CSV table of C-alpha atoms in Angstrom, one decimal:
chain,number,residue,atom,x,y,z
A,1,UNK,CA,-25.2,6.6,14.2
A,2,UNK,CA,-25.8,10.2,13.6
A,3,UNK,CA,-29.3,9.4,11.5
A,4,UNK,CA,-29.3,13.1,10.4
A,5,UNK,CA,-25.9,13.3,9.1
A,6,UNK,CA,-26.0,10.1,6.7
A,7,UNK,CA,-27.3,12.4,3.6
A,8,UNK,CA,-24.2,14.8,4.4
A,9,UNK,CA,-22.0,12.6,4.6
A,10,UNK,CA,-23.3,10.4,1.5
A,11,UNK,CA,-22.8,13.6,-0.6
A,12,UNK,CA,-18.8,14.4,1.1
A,13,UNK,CA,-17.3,11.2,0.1
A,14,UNK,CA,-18.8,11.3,-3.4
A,15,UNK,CA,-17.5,14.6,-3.7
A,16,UNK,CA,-14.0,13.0,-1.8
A,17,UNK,CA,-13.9,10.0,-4.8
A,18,UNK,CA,-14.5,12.7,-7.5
A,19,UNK,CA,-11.7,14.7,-5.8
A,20,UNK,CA,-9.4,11.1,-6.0
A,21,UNK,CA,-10.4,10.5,-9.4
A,22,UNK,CA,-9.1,13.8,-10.6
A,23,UNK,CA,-5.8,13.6,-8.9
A,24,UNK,CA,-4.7,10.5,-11.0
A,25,UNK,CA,-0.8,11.9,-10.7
A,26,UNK,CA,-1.4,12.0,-7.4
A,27,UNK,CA,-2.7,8.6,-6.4
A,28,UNK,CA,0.3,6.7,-8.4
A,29,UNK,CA,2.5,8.7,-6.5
A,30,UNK,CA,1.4,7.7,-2.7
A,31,UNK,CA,1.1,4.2,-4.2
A,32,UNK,CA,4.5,4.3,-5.7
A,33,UNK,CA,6.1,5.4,-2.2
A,34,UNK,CA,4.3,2.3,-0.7
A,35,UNK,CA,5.9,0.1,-2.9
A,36,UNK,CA,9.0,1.6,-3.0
A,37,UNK,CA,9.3,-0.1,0.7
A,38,UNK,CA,12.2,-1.9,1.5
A,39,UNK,CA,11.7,-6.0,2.6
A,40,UNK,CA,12.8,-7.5,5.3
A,41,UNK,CA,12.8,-11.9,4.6
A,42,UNK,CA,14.0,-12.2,8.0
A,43,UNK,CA,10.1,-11.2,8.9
A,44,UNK,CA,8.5,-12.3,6.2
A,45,UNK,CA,6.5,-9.7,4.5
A,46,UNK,CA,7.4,-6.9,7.2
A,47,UNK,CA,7.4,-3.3,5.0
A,48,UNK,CA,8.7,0.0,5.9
A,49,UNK,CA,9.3,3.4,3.6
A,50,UNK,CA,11.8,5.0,1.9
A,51,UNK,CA,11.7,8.4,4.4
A,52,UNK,CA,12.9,11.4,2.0
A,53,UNK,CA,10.5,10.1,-0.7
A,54,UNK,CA,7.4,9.3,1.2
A,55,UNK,CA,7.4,12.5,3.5
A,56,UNK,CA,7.7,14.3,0.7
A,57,UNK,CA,4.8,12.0,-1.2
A,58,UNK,CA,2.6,13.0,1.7
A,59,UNK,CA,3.5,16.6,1.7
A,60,UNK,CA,2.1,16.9,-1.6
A,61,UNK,CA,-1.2,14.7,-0.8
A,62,UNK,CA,-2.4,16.1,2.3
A,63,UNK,CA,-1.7,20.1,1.0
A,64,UNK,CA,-3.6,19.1,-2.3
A,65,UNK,CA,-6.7,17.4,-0.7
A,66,UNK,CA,-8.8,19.0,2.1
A,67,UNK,CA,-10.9,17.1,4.7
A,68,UNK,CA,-14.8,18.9,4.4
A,69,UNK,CA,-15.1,20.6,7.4
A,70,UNK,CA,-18.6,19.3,7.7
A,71,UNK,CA,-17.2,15.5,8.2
A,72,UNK,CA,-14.2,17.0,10.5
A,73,UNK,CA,-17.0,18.6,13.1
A,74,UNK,CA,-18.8,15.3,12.3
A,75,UNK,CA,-15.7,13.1,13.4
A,76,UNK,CA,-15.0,15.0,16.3
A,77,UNK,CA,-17.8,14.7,17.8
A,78,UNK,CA,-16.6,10.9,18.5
A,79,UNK,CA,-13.9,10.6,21.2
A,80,UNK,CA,-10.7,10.7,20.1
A,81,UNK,CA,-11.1,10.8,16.7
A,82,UNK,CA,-10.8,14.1,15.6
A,83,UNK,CA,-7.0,13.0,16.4
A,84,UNK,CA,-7.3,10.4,12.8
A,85,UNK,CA,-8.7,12.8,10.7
A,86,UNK,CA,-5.4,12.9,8.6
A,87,UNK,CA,-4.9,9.2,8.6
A,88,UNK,CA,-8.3,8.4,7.3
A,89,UNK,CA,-9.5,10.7,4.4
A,90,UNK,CA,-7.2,8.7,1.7
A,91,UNK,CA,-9.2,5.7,2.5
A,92,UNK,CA,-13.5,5.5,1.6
A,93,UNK,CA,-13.8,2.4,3.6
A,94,UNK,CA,-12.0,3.0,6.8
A,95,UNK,CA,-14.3,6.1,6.5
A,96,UNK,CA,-17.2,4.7,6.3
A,97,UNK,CA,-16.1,1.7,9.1
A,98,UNK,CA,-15.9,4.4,11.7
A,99,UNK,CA,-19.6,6.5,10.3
A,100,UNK,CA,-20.9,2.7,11.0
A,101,UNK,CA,-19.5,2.5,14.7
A,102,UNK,CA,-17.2,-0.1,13.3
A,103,UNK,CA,-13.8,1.5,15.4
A,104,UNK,CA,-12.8,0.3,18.8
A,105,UNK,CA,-11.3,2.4,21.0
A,106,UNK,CA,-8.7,1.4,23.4
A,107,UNK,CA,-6.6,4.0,24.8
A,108,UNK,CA,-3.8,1.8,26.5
A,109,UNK,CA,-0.4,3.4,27.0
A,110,UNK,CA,3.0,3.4,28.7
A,111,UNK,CA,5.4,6.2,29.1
A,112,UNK,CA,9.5,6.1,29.4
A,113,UNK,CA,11.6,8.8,29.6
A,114,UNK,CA,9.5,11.5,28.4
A,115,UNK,CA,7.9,9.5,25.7
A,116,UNK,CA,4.6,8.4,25.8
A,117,UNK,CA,3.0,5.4,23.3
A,118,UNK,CA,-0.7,5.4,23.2
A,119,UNK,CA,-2.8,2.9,21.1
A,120,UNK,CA,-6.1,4.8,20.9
A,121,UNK,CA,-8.1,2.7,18.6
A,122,UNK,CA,-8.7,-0.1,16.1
A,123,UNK,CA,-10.8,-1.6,13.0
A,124,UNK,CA,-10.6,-5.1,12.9
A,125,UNK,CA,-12.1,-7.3,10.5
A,126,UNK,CA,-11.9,-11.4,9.2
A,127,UNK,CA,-8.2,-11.1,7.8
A,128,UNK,CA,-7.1,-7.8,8.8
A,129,UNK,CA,-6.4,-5.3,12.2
A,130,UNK,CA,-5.7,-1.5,12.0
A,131,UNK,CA,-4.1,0.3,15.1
A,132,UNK,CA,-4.0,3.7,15.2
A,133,UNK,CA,-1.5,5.1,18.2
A,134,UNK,CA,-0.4,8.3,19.2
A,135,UNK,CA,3.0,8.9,20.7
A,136,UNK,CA,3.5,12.2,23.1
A,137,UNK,CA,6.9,13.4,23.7
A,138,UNK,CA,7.6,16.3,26.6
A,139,UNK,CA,9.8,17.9,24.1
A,140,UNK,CA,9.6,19.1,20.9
A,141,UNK,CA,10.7,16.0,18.2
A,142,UNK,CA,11.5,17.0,14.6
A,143,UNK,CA,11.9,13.6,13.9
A,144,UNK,CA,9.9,10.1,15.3
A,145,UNK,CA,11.1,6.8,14.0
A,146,UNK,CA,9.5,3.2,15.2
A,147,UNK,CA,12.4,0.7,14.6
A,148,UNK,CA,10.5,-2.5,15.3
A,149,UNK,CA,7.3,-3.3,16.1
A,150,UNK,CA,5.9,-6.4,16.7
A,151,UNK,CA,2.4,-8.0,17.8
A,152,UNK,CA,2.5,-11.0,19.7
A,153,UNK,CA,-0.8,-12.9,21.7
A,154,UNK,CA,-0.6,-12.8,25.9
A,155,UNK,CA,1.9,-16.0,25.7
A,156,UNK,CA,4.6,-13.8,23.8
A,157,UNK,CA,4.6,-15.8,20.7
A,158,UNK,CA,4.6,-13.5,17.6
A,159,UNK,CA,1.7,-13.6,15.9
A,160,UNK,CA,1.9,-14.7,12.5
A,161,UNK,CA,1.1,-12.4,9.6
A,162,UNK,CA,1.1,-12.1,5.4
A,163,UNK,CA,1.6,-8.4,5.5
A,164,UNK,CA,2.6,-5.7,7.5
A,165,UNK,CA,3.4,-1.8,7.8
A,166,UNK,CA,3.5,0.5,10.3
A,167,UNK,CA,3.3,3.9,8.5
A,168,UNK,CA,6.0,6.8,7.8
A,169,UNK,CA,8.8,7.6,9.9
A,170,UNK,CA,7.3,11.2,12.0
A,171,UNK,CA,9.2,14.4,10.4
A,172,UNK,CA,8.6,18.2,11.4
A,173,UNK,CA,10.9,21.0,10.3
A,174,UNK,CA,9.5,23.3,13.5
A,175,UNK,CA,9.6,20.3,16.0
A,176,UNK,CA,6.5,18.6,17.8
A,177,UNK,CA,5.2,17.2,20.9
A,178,UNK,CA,2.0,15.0,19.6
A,179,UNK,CA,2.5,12.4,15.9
A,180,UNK,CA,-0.3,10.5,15.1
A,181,UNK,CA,-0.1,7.3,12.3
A,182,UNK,CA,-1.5,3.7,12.0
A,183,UNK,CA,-0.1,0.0,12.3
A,184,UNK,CA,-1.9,-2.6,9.9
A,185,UNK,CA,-1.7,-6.5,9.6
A,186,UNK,CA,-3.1,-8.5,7.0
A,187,UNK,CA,-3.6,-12.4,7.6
A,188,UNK,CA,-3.2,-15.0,5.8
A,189,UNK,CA,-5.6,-17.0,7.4
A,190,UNK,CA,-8.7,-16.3,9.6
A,191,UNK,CA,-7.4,-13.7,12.3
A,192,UNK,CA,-8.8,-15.2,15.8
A,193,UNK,CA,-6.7,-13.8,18.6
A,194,UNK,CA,-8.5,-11.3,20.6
A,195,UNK,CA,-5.9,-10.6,23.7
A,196,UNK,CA,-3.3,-9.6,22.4
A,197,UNK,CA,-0.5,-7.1,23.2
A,198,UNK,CA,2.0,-4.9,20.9
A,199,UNK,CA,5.8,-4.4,21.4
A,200,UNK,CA,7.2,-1.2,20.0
A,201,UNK,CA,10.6,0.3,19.9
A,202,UNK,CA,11.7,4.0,19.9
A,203,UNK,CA,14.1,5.9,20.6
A,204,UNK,CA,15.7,3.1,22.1
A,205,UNK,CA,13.1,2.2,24.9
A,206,UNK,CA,11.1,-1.1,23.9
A,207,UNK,CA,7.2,-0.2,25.1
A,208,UNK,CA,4.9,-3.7,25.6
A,209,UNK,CA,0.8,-2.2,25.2
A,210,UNK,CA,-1.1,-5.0,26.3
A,211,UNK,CA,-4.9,-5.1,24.9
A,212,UNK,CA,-8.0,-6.7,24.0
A,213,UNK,CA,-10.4,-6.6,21.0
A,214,UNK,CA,-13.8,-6.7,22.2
A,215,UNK,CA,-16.0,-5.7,19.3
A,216,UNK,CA,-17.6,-7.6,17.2
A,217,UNK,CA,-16.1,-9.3,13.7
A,218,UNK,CA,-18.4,-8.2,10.7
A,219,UNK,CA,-18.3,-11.3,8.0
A,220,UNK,CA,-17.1,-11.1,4.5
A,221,UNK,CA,-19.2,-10.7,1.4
A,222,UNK,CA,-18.4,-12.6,-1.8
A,223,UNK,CA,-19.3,-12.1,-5.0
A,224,UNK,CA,-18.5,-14.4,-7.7
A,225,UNK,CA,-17.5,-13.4,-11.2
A,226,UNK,CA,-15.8,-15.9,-13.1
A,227,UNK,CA,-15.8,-14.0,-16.6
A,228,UNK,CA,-12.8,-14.1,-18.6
A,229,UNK,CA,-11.6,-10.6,-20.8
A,230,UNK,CA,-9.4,-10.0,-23.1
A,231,UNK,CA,-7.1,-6.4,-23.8
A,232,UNK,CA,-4.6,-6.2,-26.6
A,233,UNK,CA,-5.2,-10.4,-27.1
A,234,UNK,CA,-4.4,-11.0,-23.5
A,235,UNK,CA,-6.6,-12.8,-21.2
A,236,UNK,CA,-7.6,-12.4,-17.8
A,237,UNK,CA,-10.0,-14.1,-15.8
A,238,UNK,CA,-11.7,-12.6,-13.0
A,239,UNK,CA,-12.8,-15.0,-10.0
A,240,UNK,CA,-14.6,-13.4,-7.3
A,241,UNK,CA,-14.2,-10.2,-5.0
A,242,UNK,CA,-14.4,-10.8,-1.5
A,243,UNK,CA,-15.2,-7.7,0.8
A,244,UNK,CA,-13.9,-7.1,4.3
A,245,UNK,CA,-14.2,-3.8,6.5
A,246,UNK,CA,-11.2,-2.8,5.9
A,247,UNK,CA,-10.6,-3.6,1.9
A,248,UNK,CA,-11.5,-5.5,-0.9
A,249,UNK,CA,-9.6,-8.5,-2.8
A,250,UNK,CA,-10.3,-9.1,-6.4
A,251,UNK,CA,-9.0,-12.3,-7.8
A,252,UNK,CA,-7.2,-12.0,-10.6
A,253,UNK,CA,-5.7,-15.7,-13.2
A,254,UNK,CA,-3.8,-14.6,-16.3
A,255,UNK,CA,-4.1,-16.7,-18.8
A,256,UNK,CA,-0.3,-18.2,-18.7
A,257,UNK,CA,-0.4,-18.9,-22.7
A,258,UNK,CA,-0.5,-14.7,-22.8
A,259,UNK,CA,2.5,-13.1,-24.9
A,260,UNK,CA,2.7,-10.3,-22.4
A,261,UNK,CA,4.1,-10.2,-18.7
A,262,UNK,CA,1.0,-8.2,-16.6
A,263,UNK,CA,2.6,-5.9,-14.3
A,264,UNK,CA,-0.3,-3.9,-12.6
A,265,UNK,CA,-3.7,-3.3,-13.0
A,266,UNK,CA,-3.8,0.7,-13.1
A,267,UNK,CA,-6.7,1.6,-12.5
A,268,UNK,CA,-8.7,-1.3,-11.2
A,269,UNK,CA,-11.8,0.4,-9.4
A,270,UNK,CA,-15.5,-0.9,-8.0
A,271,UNK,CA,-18.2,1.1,-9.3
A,272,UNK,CA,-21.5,1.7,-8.4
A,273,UNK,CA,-25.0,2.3,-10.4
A,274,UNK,CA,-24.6,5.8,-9.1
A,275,UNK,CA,-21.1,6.2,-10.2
A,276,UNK,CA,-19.6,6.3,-6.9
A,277,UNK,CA,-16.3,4.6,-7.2
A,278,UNK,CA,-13.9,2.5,-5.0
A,279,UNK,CA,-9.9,2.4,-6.0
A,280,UNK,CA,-7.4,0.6,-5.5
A,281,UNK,CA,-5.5,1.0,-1.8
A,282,UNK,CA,-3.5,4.1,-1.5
A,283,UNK,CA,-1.1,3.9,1.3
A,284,UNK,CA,-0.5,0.1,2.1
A,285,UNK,CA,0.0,-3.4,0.5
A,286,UNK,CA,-1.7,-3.7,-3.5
A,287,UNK,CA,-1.7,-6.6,-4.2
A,288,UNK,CA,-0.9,-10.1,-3.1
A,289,UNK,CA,1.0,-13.0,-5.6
A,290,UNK,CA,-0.3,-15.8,-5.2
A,291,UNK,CA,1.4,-17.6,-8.0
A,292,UNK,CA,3.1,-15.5,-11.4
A,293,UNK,CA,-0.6,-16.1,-12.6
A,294,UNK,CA,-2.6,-15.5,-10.1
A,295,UNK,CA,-2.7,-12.5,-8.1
A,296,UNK,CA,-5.3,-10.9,-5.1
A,297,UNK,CA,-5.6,-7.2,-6.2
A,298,UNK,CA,-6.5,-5.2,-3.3
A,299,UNK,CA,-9.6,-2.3,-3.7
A,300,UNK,CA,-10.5,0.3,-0.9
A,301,UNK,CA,-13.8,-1.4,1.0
A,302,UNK,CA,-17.7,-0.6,0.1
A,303,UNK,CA,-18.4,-3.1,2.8
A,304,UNK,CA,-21.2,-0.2,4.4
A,305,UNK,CA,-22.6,0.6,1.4
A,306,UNK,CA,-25.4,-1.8,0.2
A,307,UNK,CA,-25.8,-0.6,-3.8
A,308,UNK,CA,-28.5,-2.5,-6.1
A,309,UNK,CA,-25.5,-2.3,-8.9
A,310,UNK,CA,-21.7,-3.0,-8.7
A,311,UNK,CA,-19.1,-3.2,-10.8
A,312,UNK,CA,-15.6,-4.1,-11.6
A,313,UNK,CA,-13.7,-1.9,-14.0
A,314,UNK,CA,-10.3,-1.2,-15.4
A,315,UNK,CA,-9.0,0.5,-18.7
A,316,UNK,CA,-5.2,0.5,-17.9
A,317,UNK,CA,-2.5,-2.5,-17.3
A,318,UNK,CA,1.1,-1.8,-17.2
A,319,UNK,CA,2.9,-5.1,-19.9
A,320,UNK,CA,5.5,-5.7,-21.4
A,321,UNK,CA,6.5,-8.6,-24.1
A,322,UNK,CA,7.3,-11.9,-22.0
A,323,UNK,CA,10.5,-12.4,-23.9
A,324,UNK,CA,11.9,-8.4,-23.1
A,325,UNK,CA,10.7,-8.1,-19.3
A,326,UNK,CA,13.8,-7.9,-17.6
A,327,UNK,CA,17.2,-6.1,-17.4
A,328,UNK,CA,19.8,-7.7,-17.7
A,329,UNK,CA,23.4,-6.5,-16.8
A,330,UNK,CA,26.9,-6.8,-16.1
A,331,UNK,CA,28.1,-5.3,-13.3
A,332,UNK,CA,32.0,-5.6,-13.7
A,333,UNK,CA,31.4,-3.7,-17.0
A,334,UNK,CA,28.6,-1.8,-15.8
A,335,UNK,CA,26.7,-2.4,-19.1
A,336,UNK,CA,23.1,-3.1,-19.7
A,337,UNK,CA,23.5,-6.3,-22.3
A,338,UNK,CA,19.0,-6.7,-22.5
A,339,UNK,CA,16.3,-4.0,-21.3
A,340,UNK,CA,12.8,-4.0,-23.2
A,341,UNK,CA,12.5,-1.9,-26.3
A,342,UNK,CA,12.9,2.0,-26.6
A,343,UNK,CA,16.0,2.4,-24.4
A,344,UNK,CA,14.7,3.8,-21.4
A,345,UNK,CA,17.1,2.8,-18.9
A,346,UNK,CA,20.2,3.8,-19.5
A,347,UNK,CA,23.4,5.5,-17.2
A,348,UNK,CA,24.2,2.4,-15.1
A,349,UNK,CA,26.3,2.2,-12.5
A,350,UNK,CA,27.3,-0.1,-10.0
A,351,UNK,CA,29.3,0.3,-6.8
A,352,UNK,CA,30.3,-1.5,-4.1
A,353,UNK,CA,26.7,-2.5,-2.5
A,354,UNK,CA,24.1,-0.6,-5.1
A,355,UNK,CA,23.2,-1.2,-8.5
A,356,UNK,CA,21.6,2.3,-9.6
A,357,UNK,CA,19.9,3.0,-13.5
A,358,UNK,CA,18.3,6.2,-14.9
A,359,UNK,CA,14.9,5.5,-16.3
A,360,UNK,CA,13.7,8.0,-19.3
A,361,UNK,CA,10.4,9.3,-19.7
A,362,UNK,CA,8.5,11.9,-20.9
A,363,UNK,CA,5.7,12.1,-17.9
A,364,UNK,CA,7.1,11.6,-14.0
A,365,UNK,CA,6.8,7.5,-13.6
A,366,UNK,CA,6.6,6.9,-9.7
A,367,UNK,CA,7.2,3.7,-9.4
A,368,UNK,CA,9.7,1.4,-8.0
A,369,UNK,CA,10.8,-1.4,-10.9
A,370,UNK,CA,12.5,-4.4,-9.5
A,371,UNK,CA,11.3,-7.0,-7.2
A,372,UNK,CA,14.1,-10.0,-7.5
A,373,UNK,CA,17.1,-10.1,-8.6
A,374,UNK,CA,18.7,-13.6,-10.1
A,375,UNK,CA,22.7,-14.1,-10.3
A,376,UNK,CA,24.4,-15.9,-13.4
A,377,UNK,CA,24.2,-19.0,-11.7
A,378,UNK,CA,20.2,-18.8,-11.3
A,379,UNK,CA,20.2,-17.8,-7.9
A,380,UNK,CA,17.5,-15.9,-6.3
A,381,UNK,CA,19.4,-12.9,-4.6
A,382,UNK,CA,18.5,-10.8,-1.4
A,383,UNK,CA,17.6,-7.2,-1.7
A,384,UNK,CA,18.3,-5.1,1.3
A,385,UNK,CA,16.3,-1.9,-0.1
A,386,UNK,CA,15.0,-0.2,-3.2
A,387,UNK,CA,15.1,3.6,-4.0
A,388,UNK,CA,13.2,6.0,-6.3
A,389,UNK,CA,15.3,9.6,-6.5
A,390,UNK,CA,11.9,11.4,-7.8
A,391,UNK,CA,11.8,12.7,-11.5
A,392,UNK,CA,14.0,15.3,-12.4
A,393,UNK,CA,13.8,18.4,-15.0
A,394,UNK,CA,16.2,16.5,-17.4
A,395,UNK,CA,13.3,13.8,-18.0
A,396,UNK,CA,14.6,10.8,-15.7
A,397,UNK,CA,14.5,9.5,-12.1
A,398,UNK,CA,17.4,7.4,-10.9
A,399,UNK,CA,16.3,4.1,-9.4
A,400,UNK,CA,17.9,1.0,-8.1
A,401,UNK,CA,18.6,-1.0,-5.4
A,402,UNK,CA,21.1,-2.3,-2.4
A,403,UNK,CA,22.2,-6.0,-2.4
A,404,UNK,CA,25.1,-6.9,0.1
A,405,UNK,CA,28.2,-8.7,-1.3
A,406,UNK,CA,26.9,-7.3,-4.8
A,407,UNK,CA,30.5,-7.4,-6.1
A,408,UNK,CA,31.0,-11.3,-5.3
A,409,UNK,CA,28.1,-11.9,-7.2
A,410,UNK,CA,28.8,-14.0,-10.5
A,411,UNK,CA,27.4,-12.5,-13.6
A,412,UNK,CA,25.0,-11.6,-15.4
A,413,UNK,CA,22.7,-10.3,-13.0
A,414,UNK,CA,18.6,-10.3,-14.2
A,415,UNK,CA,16.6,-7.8,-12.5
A,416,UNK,CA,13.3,-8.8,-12.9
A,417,UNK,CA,11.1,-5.7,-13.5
A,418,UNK,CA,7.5,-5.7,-11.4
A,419,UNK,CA,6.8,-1.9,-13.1
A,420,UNK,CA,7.4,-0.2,-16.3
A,421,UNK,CA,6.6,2.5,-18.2
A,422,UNK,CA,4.3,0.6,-20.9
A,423,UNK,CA,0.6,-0.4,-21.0
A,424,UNK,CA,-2.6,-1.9,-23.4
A,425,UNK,CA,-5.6,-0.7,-23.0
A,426,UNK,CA,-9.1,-1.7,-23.1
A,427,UNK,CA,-12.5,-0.4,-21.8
A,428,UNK,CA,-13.6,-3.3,-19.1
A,429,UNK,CA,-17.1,-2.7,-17.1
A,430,UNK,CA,-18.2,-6.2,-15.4
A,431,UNK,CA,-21.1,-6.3,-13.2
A,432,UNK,CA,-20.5,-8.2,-10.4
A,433,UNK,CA,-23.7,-7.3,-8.6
């Protein structure tokens, strides 16, 4: 599709990665805000963002980076698509899906009381289906918010998923009458359902957009790996990377005999013989535990690019000591009683449903730090939602999270930390291709 424009376009998203690659701050920011998401059990892995900090998140990213006019004239030329423009240009291989005709439209609606729900389009692939919808409003909205949305096939039964988001809540100061955003799902298994049809609530109407993928499913690619590294004395052994449309899954087994917890690979990337490089996912789901040891880490997709070389790299993992990876407090004292070395978190304080703790440092850390939360009797304890207050001039961001009945809860409590502030380092180049 648009023979003549290939070269062009070859040249903008190498220019686009360089961009990325430069903006490190940047990227762990928009990450951070993703998985700063609150949980919901009740539908399994169901993700939605903190508002305050991700609107501001993407304030920041789409005023920093600028989409080359040259691939904006190129994308309108498709129908309806100069409409994604904004919801594309963090992502190299839902870029390239839609230069390779690999974007469906559908353009099925309904409309309720002056509000209008429009699913213009998809990319599907083996394990995973992007939407991307428009809602229309007659009058000006300052702020949009889906409460629910769920995908179920034409018999009504709710179609069963590993992961799923569906975007930012909609915010603008001067009001507006048009918000654009995407809805993904990630399967656990082989995704097969092609009529399917999507219920979504707002603004207390419930709109059911029935529709049908007709397109065809590109297959995976896998390449195996099995190599085994080690940083700092810790080893990791790489399995295969298999690559979809829409993204990338490297396998990851840590060795468990390993002195150090692994919290997140950094700076995991696929790179080419031409140095053209593919990161790690910047405004969805990272990374997929399958076990302690044994995680998927998830890469934006080169699926359309065909490259004589590739190659898995990564210089960066956030560890900490196996024995001092958790904090560990009382909350009728409010007093931190274990927290790994160098006193970073400090100022606790606990009220009637939040446990909140200042974390020190001397650069802006943007992450969320706990994932599960363990009472003194050993039980696993529900978090309703996490926060991340931004880093403040006096060198700390205030972080914590929301557990109901937190005060019946016997103590200690062990927060069990899924980021931090502390890292080995190595210099990993594997060819995989």
């Amino acid at each position: 599709m648009f023979s003549n424009e290939e070269e062009k376009l070859m040249k903008y998203n190498q220019n686009l990665e360089q961009l990325a690659l430069n903006e490190d701050k940047l990227n762990e920011a928009i990450e951070a805000g993703f998985r700063k998401a609150q949980f919901d059990k009740k539908k399994r892995k169901k993700w939605w963002l903190n508002a305050a900090v991700v609107a501001a998140l993407f304030f920041i990213f789409f005023t920093s980076i600028r989409v080359s006019p040259a691939f904006a004239n190129y994308i309108a030329e498709i129908p309806g698509m100069e409409k994604i423009v904004e919801l594309i240009r963090h992502d190299k291989g839902i870029m390239t899906a839609i230069e390779h005709d690999y974007y469906e439209p559908i353009e099925v609606s309904e409309k309720k009381n002056g509000m209008e729900v429009v699913i213009d389009g998809a990319i599907v692939d083996e394990h995973g289906l992007v939407l991307f919808y428009t809602i229309n409003s007659e009058k000006k909205q300052t702020e949009i918010m889906m409460e629910n949305v769920v995908l179920k096939n034409m018999k009504g039964e709710e179609v069963k998923y590993g992961s799923h988001s569906f975007g930012t809540p909609h915010y603008s100061e001067k009001g507006e009458k048009t918000f654009n955003g995407t809805i993904e799902y990630f399967f656990e298994n082989p995704f097969a359902e092609r009529e399917l049809q999507l219920e979504i609530e707002l603004k207390g109407d419930t709109y059911n957009l029935p529709f049908t993928l007709k397109g065809e499913i590109k297959a995976k690619k896998t390449y195996a790996i099995n190599q085994t590294v080690t940083i700092e004395g810790q080893k990791i052994h790489l399995v295969e990377a298999t690559v979809y449309p829409l993204r990338v899954g490297v396998h990851v087994k840590l060795d468990p005999n390993n002195t150090k917890k692994l919290l997140e690979f950094e700076d995991l990337r696929l790179v080419d013989g031409n140095g053209e490089t593919w990161s790690k996912i910047k405004n969805g789901i990272t990374k997929n535990v399958l076990s302690g040891d044994e995680w998927l880490i998830y890469l934006q997709s080169n699926y359309f690019k065909e490259p004589e070389e590739l190659y898995l790299a990564f210089n960066k993992i956030q560890a900490l000591d196996k024995e001092d990876s958790s904090l560990v407090i009382d909350t009728e004292k409010e007093e931190i009683i274990e927290q790994p070395k160098g006193n970073k978190l400090r100022d606790l304080t606990v009220s009637t449903n939040e446990i909140r703790v200042n974390l020190y440092t001397e650069k802006e850390f943007p992450y969320g730090l706990f994932n599960e939360v363990v009472n003194g009797e050993g039980k696993k304890i529900d978090i309703d939602s996490s926060f991340w207050s931004g880093y403040r001039d006096e060198g700390y961001a205030a972080i914590g999270v929301q557990i109901p009945h937190l005060k019946s809860q016997p103590n200690p409590l062990t927060l069990e930390l899924s980021f931090f502030p502390e890292w080995i380092y190595g210099e990993e180049k594997i060819r995989i291709k």
